[in-house]
Amino acid sequence: MTTLSIVGLNHASASVELRERFAFSEDRQLQVLTELNELVDEVVLLATCNRAEIIYSTENTDMHKEVLDYIQKLGHLSEIDFEHHFYVQHGKDALTHLCRVASGLDSMVMGETQILGQCKDAFERSFANDYAGKNFQQLYQETLRTAKLVRSETQLGEGHLSVSALAVELAKNIFERLDDKHVLLLGAGEMCELAGEYFKAVNVASITVVNRTLENGQELAGRLNCNFAEWSKLTAQLKKSDIVLCSTGSDKAIIDRAMVKEAMHRRELPMFFIDIAVPRDIDPDVNSLSDVYLYNIDDLKELSEKNMDIRQERASMAEYIIKEKITLFERQRNEDIGSVIVSLREKAHEIKDNELNQLFKNVDWKDDDRQQVERSVELIVNKILHTPISSLRKGLEEEEHDHKRKNLMDLFKDFFNI
Amino acid sequence: MTIFTNLAVLCSGIAFVFFLFFAFQENKKVFAAGTMLVLASFICLTVPIAGMLHEHKLAFFSQPGSRYFLFAWILIIVYFIAVYKYRVRLLGILVMPLASILLLIAIREKNISVVASTSDWLLFIHVGLVLISFGILCIAFAGSILYLVKQKALKKHEESAISGRLPALTTLQRIMQNSFYSGFPLLTVGAVLGILVAEDWQSIKILFGLIIWFVYAILFTLAKGGQLKKKQLAISVLLLFILFNSYFLVTSPKVDQSVEQIKTEGAEG
C-alpha cells in the first residue's frame, strides 16, 4: 500500500477557535503546500470549515516528525494542544480514514455530499501544481470509487434530523414544487426563524410572519427579509397560505378546525400544518379534515429518531463497504506478486522438464534411478528459486510506493524473462 | 404470430416482477431492466397487431380478440407517456399486471370465431377512442391507488417502504385528475360513434356502455365543480375502473356465446 499518512483535525477533535487557525486563503494554501512539498514526496491539503488535513507520502520516515513540527508551527500550537486535538494516521488506517472522509461518514452532518467535491478539489489542485503525482493518482481514484460506491449503495445523506429540515422535507413530500407556495410563520421565536431560513433556502414563493407582539414579528420579518401581517389578519393569511408553521407561546390552540375548514373551501391544493409549539397551537382535530396534513412536535421528533436509526444502519453498511474495498485493494496488489512468482516457477519447471526428457530419451534408465534424478533436480530448482523469490517478497514488503514496487517487479520479470 | 404474443405476455409479466422488486428495493438498474422489458413487450405486440391489420384491414377492429391486443398495446403507450410526463416510476407495478391480463385474455379469445360484419372508419375511430380512454383511465386508476397509499401515509404519519419512494402527493393528484379529465371527452366521442355504428340498440353492450358513460359524466361534473374531495375522487376512479372492467367482462364474446347458447336451448326446450 502507498505510504500514505494523514495529519489533521476536525469538528470532533478541535474547537472552532483552533480550526480557524487552519482556515487558509487559496494563496496561503498553495504556499503551505509548497513548503510541505519540500519535506515530503507528495502532499494534498484538505481544508474545509470543519476540517484541515494534510495527506502526504514520504519515503523517509524521519520526515514524519518534520511534518508534525511544521504543522505545530503553522498553527502556533503548544505540544499539548497538538497531541490533544490532532490525529495522525499511516498506511491502511490513513486510507480507511480518507475513504470515510470522502464518503461523508466523518462529516459533522453525516452523509453530506459537499465533502466529496472538496476532496476532489484538494487532490486536483495538488496534481495541477505537481505537489502530488503518480503515487497519489491510484489512491485518489480508489478513494473516489469507494466514496461513490458508498453513496450509491447506502444513500447515507438521506433523511433529515432537525425539526426545521424535517418540516421542509415533509412539505416536499406533499407539494410537487415549493417555488409557488406561500408559507405562514406563526410566532417570532428561534424555531420560526430557523424554519423560515430553511424555507427561504428552497425558494418558496413568499413567507409571511404573523405575531402577537408587533415589534418581534416585524423584527423577524426584517431578518428573514419577508412579509409581516398583523395578528388580526390571521384568518385572511391562512386562506392565502399553503404551509403554516406555528411556534408561539400561547397556552391554548390558536387555529381551530372551523378556521381551517374555511381556509380549505374550494381549494385545489392541500394544506400543510406544522405545529412545533408546546402547548400546541393547532387543534389536533384539524388533521381529520380532507386534504389537510398536520404534524406536531412529537411527530417530527419520531421522524427524526427514525431517520437517525436509518442513518446509523446505513453508516454501518458504509463502514463495511469501505473495509471490503480496502481488503480488495490489498488483495489485488498481492495477486500481482503471486502471478509473477507462479510464472517464474512455471518457467523454471518447464526448463527442468524439457532437460530431463532429453536426458531420459538418450539413456535407458531404471525407474528408481529416474525418480531419484527427478527428485534431485526438483530440489535444485526449488533451492535456486527460493533466494530470488524471497528477496522479491522482502523487497516488495519493504517498499510501499506503488511505482517502486512496479519497477521492482518489472526488473524481476526482465531478469528472468517472464 | 403466436410466438410474438407469448413473448409479449412473458416480457410484461417479468417487467411487473422487476417493477415490484424496484418498489421495495430502489435500484435504478432494476427499473431500467423493467422498462426495457415493457419496450420488448410493446415491440412483440406490434408485430402481430400489424400482421392482423394487414390481413383483416379495418375489420380487425370488429374482432373481439383483437381489441384486447389493441388495448394492451394502447395501454403500454399511455404508460410510457405517463411515466415520461410525471416521472412516477411506480406506475409500472399497477399497469403491467393489467397489460399482462389483457394479453392473456387476447390469446384466449383469439380462437373464438369472428363475425366481422362492419368494417368502416367510424368503427375504427370508435374502438380506438374507447380503448384510448380506457387506457388513460388505467393510468388514473394507478395514480389513484398510489395517491391513496401516499395520502394515508401522510395522514397517519407512517411512511412505508413504498410510500417513501412515491413522489409528492400533488404529483399523484395531478396524474389522477389529468387522466380522469382527459379520458372523458374521448369516451364521449367514442360512445357517440358507437351508437352510430350500432346494429342493435337494445344490446347489453350499448346499454351498459351508456350507463358507464353516464356515471363517468356525473363524476366528471362533480369533480370539475369542486364537489369531490381528492380522496373521494380517487375512490370514484377506482369504482369507475371496476365498472369498465365489468363492461369488458359482460360484453366478452364468450359471454355473448353463452347467452346465445342459453337462448337457443330455451327455444328448443
XYZ file of N, CA and C in Angstrom, chain B residues 73-234:
486
model
N -51.789 -2.817 -26.191
C -50.825 -2.016 -26.954
C -50.976 -0.528 -26.611
N -52.229 -0.069 -26.606
C -52.505 1.333 -26.265
C -52.109 1.615 -24.808
N -52.415 0.655 -23.943
C -52.106 0.828 -22.511
C -50.605 1.047 -22.306
N -49.805 0.283 -23.038
C -48.345 0.426 -22.891
C -47.906 1.818 -23.379
N -48.508 2.268 -24.487
C -48.148 3.613 -24.991
C -48.526 4.670 -23.943
N -49.741 4.555 -23.419
C -50.202 5.535 -22.418
C -49.296 5.481 -21.178
N -48.884 4.254 -20.823
C -47.997 4.078 -19.668
C -46.673 4.829 -19.896
N -46.097 4.636 -21.080
C -44.828 5.309 -21.385
C -44.987 6.833 -21.328
N -46.091 7.321 -21.890
C -46.330 8.778 -21.873
C -46.438 9.272 -20.426
N -47.192 8.526 -19.611
C -47.403 8.936 -18.211
C -46.097 8.922 -17.424
N -45.278 7.867 -17.626
C -44.008 7.781 -16.889
C -43.090 8.930 -17.313
N -43.100 9.216 -18.623
C -42.248 10.296 -19.132
C -42.738 11.654 -18.597
N -44.059 11.827 -18.592
C -44.629 13.117 -18.206
C -44.542 13.373 -16.695
N -44.878 12.353 -15.906
C -44.966 12.580 -14.459
C -43.765 12.035 -13.676
N -42.910 11.270 -14.366
C -41.714 10.693 -13.712
C -42.070 9.850 -12.488
N -43.157 9.129 -12.544
C -43.526 8.256 -11.421
C -43.202 6.821 -11.819
N -42.113 6.323 -11.282
C -41.620 5.014 -11.709
C -42.478 3.861 -11.192
N -43.230 4.132 -10.129
C -44.003 3.032 -9.541
C -45.306 2.734 -10.292
N -45.622 3.509 -11.329
C -46.852 3.238 -12.078
C -46.833 1.822 -12.656
N -45.652 1.352 -12.995
C -45.494 0.044 -13.626
C -46.060 -1.103 -12.807
N -45.975 -1.014 -11.471
C -46.467 -2.128 -10.649
C -47.981 -2.278 -10.750
N -48.660 -1.217 -11.173
C -50.112 -1.316 -11.310
C -50.558 -1.494 -12.764
N -49.781 -0.938 -13.682
C -50.191 -1.004 -15.094
C -49.785 -2.330 -15.742
N -48.598 -2.836 -15.398
C -48.122 -4.053 -16.065
C -48.985 -5.294 -15.826
N -49.492 -5.515 -14.597
C -50.383 -6.680 -14.435
C -51.612 -6.567 -15.341
N -52.127 -5.327 -15.510
C -53.296 -5.120 -16.375
C -52.963 -5.513 -17.812
N -51.796 -5.045 -18.263
C -51.378 -5.358 -19.632
C -51.229 -6.874 -19.804
N -50.632 -7.534 -18.797
C -50.427 -8.997 -18.879
C -51.775 -9.712 -18.946
N -52.719 -9.299 -18.089
C -54.039 -9.955 -18.074
C -54.732 -9.756 -19.425
N -54.659 -8.537 -19.944
C -55.292 -8.255 -21.245
C -54.719 -9.145 -22.336
N -53.401 -9.313 -22.301
C -52.765 -10.140 -23.330
C -53.168 -11.605 -23.190
N -53.271 -12.043 -21.933
C -53.688 -13.441 -21.708
C -55.111 -13.648 -22.235
N -55.995 -12.684 -21.970
C -57.375 -12.777 -22.476
C -57.350 -12.766 -24.007
N -56.506 -11.876 -24.558
C -56.428 -11.759 -26.018
C -56.023 -13.084 -26.650
N -55.055 -13.750 -26.034
C -54.591 -15.036 -26.585
C -55.731 -16.052 -26.527
N -56.474 -16.022 -25.422
C -57.579 -16.972 -25.267
C -58.709 -16.664 -26.258
N -59.016 -15.411 -26.412
C -60.150 -15.008 -27.259
C -59.858 -15.119 -28.745
N -58.576 -15.199 -29.064
C -58.159 -15.202 -30.464
C -58.783 -16.371 -31.237
N -59.019 -17.456 -30.518
C -59.507 -18.658 -31.189
C -61.024 -18.659 -31.396
N -61.692 -17.665 -30.806
C -63.150 -17.623 -30.941
C -63.510 -17.180 -32.359
N -64.532 -17.814 -32.913
C -64.903 -17.479 -34.280
C -65.355 -16.016 -34.359
N -65.024 -15.394 -35.421
C -65.228 -13.954 -35.533
C -66.290 -13.638 -36.581
N -67.163 -12.748 -36.164
C -68.150 -12.292 -37.149
C -67.814 -10.842 -37.458
N -67.124 -10.651 -38.525
C -66.708 -9.304 -38.883
C -67.653 -8.740 -39.924
N -68.636 -8.024 -39.439
C -69.619 -7.505 -40.378
C -69.260 -6.082 -40.828
N -69.116 -5.202 -39.844
C -68.861 -3.803 -40.187
C -67.359 -3.549 -40.225
N -66.945 -2.831 -41.181
C -65.516 -2.538 -41.229
C -65.308 -1.155 -41.825
N -65.962 -0.179 -41.266
C -65.748 1.171 -41.792
C -64.936 2.022 -40.816
N -64.680 3.225 -41.243
C -63.831 4.113 -40.462
C -64.455 4.526 -39.137
N -65.783 4.613 -39.115
C -66.454 5.007 -37.867
C -66.172 4.000 -36.766
N -66.221 2.734 -37.155
C -65.960 1.678 -36.170
C -64.503 1.738 -35.691
N -63.637 1.991 -36.646
C -62.208 2.097 -36.324
C -61.972 3.208 -35.292
N -62.591 4.376 -35.548
C -62.405 5.518 -34.624
C -63.085 5.220 -33.282
N -64.264 4.616 -33.332
C -64.995 4.281 -32.097
C -64.150 3.364 -31.198
N -63.674 2.269 -31.790
C -62.874 1.310 -30.996
C -61.608 1.992 -30.475
N -60.957 2.733 -31.363
C -59.714 3.411 -30.973
C -59.929 4.368 -29.807
N -60.961 5.199 -29.903
C -61.211 6.200 -28.846
C -61.590 5.552 -27.521
N -62.442 4.522 -27.612
C -62.860 3.856 -26.369
C -61.652 3.201 -25.691
N -60.820 2.557 -26.508
C -59.646 1.894 -25.918
C -58.651 2.912 -25.359
N -58.459 4.015 -26.065
C -57.535 5.049 -25.548
C -58.085 5.617 -24.235
N -59.395 5.876 -24.198
C -59.962 6.450 -22.964
C -59.838 5.459 -21.809
N -59.990 4.178 -22.112
C -59.839 3.182 -21.048
C -58.365 3.067 -20.624
N -57.484 3.182 -21.614
C -56.040 3.167 -21.309
C -55.694 4.309 -20.372
N -56.237 5.489 -20.665
C -55.987 6.665 -19.813
C -56.602 6.451 -18.431
N -57.777 5.819 -18.406
C -58.421 5.547 -17.112
C -57.583 4.561 -16.283
N -56.882 3.661 -16.985
C -55.991 2.729 -16.263
C -54.888 3.512 -15.549
N -54.379 4.557 -16.212
C -53.344 5.388 -15.582
C -53.966 6.144 -14.396
N -55.199 6.625 -14.593
C -55.894 7.317 -13.491
C -56.083 6.349 -12.318
N -56.390 5.092 -12.649
C -56.571 4.063 -11.618
C -55.258 3.862 -10.844
N -54.139 3.717 -11.605
C -52.825 3.527 -10.960
C -52.491 4.752 -10.105
N -52.755 5.952 -10.660
C -52.496 7.192 -9.923
C -53.331 7.256 -8.645
N -54.589 6.813 -8.728
C -55.480 6.851 -7.553
C -54.994 5.928 -6.443
N -54.578 4.715 -6.846
C -54.077 3.767 -5.836
C -52.863 4.380 -5.133
N -51.923 4.898 -5.945
C -50.701 5.468 -5.367
C -51.042 6.692 -4.511
N -52.015 7.482 -4.965
C -52.444 8.660 -4.204
C -52.980 8.229 -2.837
N -53.830 7.207 -2.834
C -54.430 6.755 -1.568
C -53.364 6.219 -0.607
N -52.353 5.518 -1.174
C -51.259 4.989 -0.341
C -50.490 6.155 0.297
N -50.143 7.133 -0.545
C -49.365 8.281 -0.049
C -50.191 9.111 0.939
N -51.443 9.321 0.594
C -52.316 10.149 1.419
C -52.464 9.541 2.807
N -52.624 8.217 2.834
C -52.798 7.533 4.120
C -51.511 7.653 4.956
N -50.375 7.463 4.280
C -49.089 7.548 4.992
C -48.888 8.939 5.594
N -49.282 9.966 4.848
C -49.101 11.343 5.348
C -50.088 11.675 6.461
N -51.286 11.175 6.328
C -52.297 11.438 7.364
C -51.943 10.740 8.673
N -51.517 9.476 8.540
C -51.229 8.676 9.744
C -49.793 8.865 10.238
N -49.017 9.638 9.499
C -47.608 9.877 9.843
C -46.813 8.578 9.883
N -47.147 7.686 8.967
C -46.433 6.395 8.921
C -45.959 6.154 7.499
N -44.696 6.462 7.251
C -44.143 6.221 5.915
C -43.755 4.753 5.801
N -44.214 4.088 4.726
C -43.804 2.705 4.496
C -42.734 2.704 3.412
N -42.210 1.481 3.105
C -41.155 1.379 2.089
C -41.651 1.924 0.760
N -42.916 1.638 0.431
C -43.436 2.073 -0.876
C -43.812 3.555 -0.840
N -44.549 3.975 0.184
C -44.981 5.378 0.203
C -43.786 6.329 0.248
N -42.707 5.879 0.883
C -41.496 6.698 0.953
C -40.864 6.912 -0.416
N -41.084 5.960 -1.326
C -40.499 6.066 -2.671
C -41.411 6.815 -3.648
N -42.621 7.091 -3.197
C -43.566 7.766 -4.093
C -43.249 9.256 -4.199
N -43.600 9.871 -5.338
C -43.360 11.314 -5.453
C -44.323 12.102 -4.563
N -44.257 13.413 -4.651
C -45.111 14.274 -3.811
C -46.592 13.962 -4.042
N -47.363 14.197 -3.019
C -48.802 13.911 -3.080
C -49.474 14.653 -4.239
N -49.087 15.901 -4.465
C -49.747 16.682 -5.518
C -49.390 16.158 -6.920
N -48.236 15.491 -7.041
C -47.880 14.877 -8.333
C -48.869 13.756 -8.626
N -49.119 12.935 -7.611
C -50.050 11.810 -7.784
C -51.465 12.341 -8.026
N -51.783 13.438 -7.345
C -53.092 14.079 -7.525
C -53.239 14.538 -8.984
N -52.145 15.082 -9.536
C -52.147 15.571 -10.920
C -52.341 14.408 -11.898
N -51.653 13.296 -11.648
C -51.786 12.122 -12.541
C -53.247 11.678 -12.542
N -53.798 11.557 -11.330
C -55.164 11.068 -11.172
C -56.151 12.026 -11.861
N -56.055 13.299 -11.559
C -57.018 14.277 -12.090
C -56.892 14.435 -13.612
N -55.654 14.646 -14.081
C -55.463 14.869 -15.516
C -55.945 13.684 -16.329
N -55.625 12.457 -15.867
C -56.038 11.261 -16.607
C -57.562 11.145 -16.576
N -58.117 11.401 -15.403
C -59.575 11.285 -15.252
C -60.283 12.292 -16.176
N -59.781 13.527 -16.198
C -60.421 14.562 -17.018
C -60.229 14.314 -18.523
N -59.025 13.859 -18.892
C -58.777 13.724 -20.339
C -59.446 12.480 -20.926
N -59.764 11.501 -20.104
C -60.410 10.283 -20.624
C -61.861 10.518 -21.013
N -62.525 11.454 -20.323
C -63.968 11.633 -20.523
C -64.344 12.129 -21.928
N -63.734 13.216 -22.434
C -64.125 13.644 -23.794
C -63.888 12.560 -24.840
N -62.803 11.817 -24.695
C -62.504 10.755 -25.661
C -63.588 9.677 -25.616
N -63.979 9.336 -24.386
C -65.012 8.305 -24.242
C -66.352 8.809 -24.797
N -66.623 10.096 -24.592
C -67.887 10.671 -25.073
C -67.975 10.562 -26.602
N -66.915 11.007 -27.274
C -66.899 10.934 -28.743
C -66.972 9.469 -29.182
N -66.192 8.614 -28.497
C -66.191 7.177 -28.819
C -67.573 6.577 -28.655
N -68.283 6.968 -27.590
C -69.617 6.415 -27.327
C -70.617 6.864 -28.392
N -70.511 8.155 -28.770
C -71.423 8.674 -29.810
C -71.222 7.895 -31.111
N -69.958 7.694 -31.480
C -69.661 6.947 -32.701
C -70.152 5.504 -32.582
N -70.032 4.956 -31.354
C -70.501 3.584 -31.097
C -71.994 3.468 -31.352
N -72.740 4.495 -30.934
C -74.199 4.483 -31.143
C -74.505 4.544 -32.652
N -73.687 5.343 -33.358
C -73.911 5.495 -34.801
C -73.679 4.196 -35.571
N -72.662 3.429 -35.137
C -72.354 2.193 -35.878
C -73.123 0.987 -35.327
N -73.836 1.186 -34.200
C -74.515 0.043 -33.566
C -75.613 -0.524 -34.461
N -75.665 -1.862 -34.482
C -76.701 -2.519 -35.289
C -77.918 -2.832 -34.424
N -77.648 -3.128 -33.142
C -78.744 -3.472 -32.242
C -78.725 -2.501 -31.058
N -79.683 -1.584 -31.026
C -79.735 -0.561 -29.990
C -80.017 -1.111 -28.605
N -80.668 -2.221 -28.581
C -81.079 -2.735 -27.277
C -80.100 -3.769 -26.726
N -78.947 -3.871 -27.369
C -77.988 -4.874 -26.888
C -77.428 -4.448 -25.528
N -77.036 -5.466 -24.792
C -76.499 -5.207 -23.436
C -75.236 -4.339 -23.505
N -74.504 -4.513 -24.600
C -73.260 -3.761 -24.788
C -73.534 -2.244 -24.839
N -74.522 -1.869 -25.614
C -74.862 -0.445 -25.753
C -75.411 0.105 -24.437
N -76.299 -0.652 -23.820
C -76.933 -0.163 -22.583
C -75.915 0.010 -21.463
N -75.092 -1.031 -21.316
C -74.079 -0.974 -20.252
C -73.081 0.157 -20.534
N -72.725 0.304 -21.798
C -71.809 1.368 -22.212
C -72.358 2.735 -21.852
N -73.659 2.922 -22.087
C -74.293 4.208 -21.788
C -74.338 4.467 -20.284
N -74.585 3.388 -19.523
C -74.608 3.541 -18.049
C -73.233 4.020 -17.565
N -72.190 3.369 -18.088
C -70.823 3.757 -17.674
C -70.552 5.213 -18.045
N -70.947 5.581 -19.261
C -70.719 6.961 -19.695
C -71.455 7.936 -18.768
N -72.658 7.565 -18.374
C -73.479 8.403 -17.516
C -72.814 8.586 -16.140
N -72.324 7.477 -15.591
C -71.641 7.541 -14.282
C -70.390 8.426 -14.397
N -69.648 8.193 -15.466
C -68.418 8.968 -15.703
C -68.780 10.460 -15.802
N -69.882 10.759 -16.514
C -70.300 12.155 -16.712
C -70.647 12.813 -15.376
N -71.332 12.062 -14.516
C -71.706 12.632 -13.200
C -70.444 12.935 -12.388
N -69.539 11.944 -12.343
C -68.305 12.125 -11.566
C -67.470 13.273 -12.136
N -67.418 13.341 -13.453
C -66.659 14.397 -14.134
C -67.196 15.774 -13.734
N -68.528 15.899 -13.760
C -69.157 17.181 -13.424
C -68.892 17.545 -11.963
N -69.038 16.552 -11.087
C -68.806 16.807 -9.655
C -67.361 17.228 -9.399
N -66.430 16.505 -10.036
C -65.002 16.802 -9.822
C -64.656 18.186 -10.368
N -65.135 18.486 -11.555
C -64.848 19.793 -12.171
C -65.451 20.932 -11.351
N -66.597 20.652 -10.736
C -67.265 21.684 -9.936
C -66.732 21.778 -8.521
N -65.693 21.006 -8.219
C -65.083 21.051 -6.889
C -65.924 20.390 -5.813
N -66.882 19.574 -6.221
C -67.757 18.916 -5.258
C -67.118 17.645 -4.675
N -66.136 17.135 -5.364
C -65.482 15.911 -4.876
C -64.145 16.254 -4.238
N -63.934 15.747 -3.016
C -62.634 15.921 -2.377
C -61.662 14.984 -3.094
N -60.374 15.216 -2.916
C -59.386 14.422 -3.661
C -59.490 12.941 -3.337
N -59.689 12.631 -2.068
C -59.797 11.229 -1.680
C -61.049 10.616 -2.314
N -62.125 11.404 -2.325
C -63.373 10.914 -2.931
C -63.180 10.684 -4.432
N -62.424 11.560 -5.055
C -62.164 11.404 -6.486
C -61.372 10.116 -6.729
N -60.372 9.876 -5.862
C -59.551 8.662 -6.016
C -60.432 7.416 -5.909
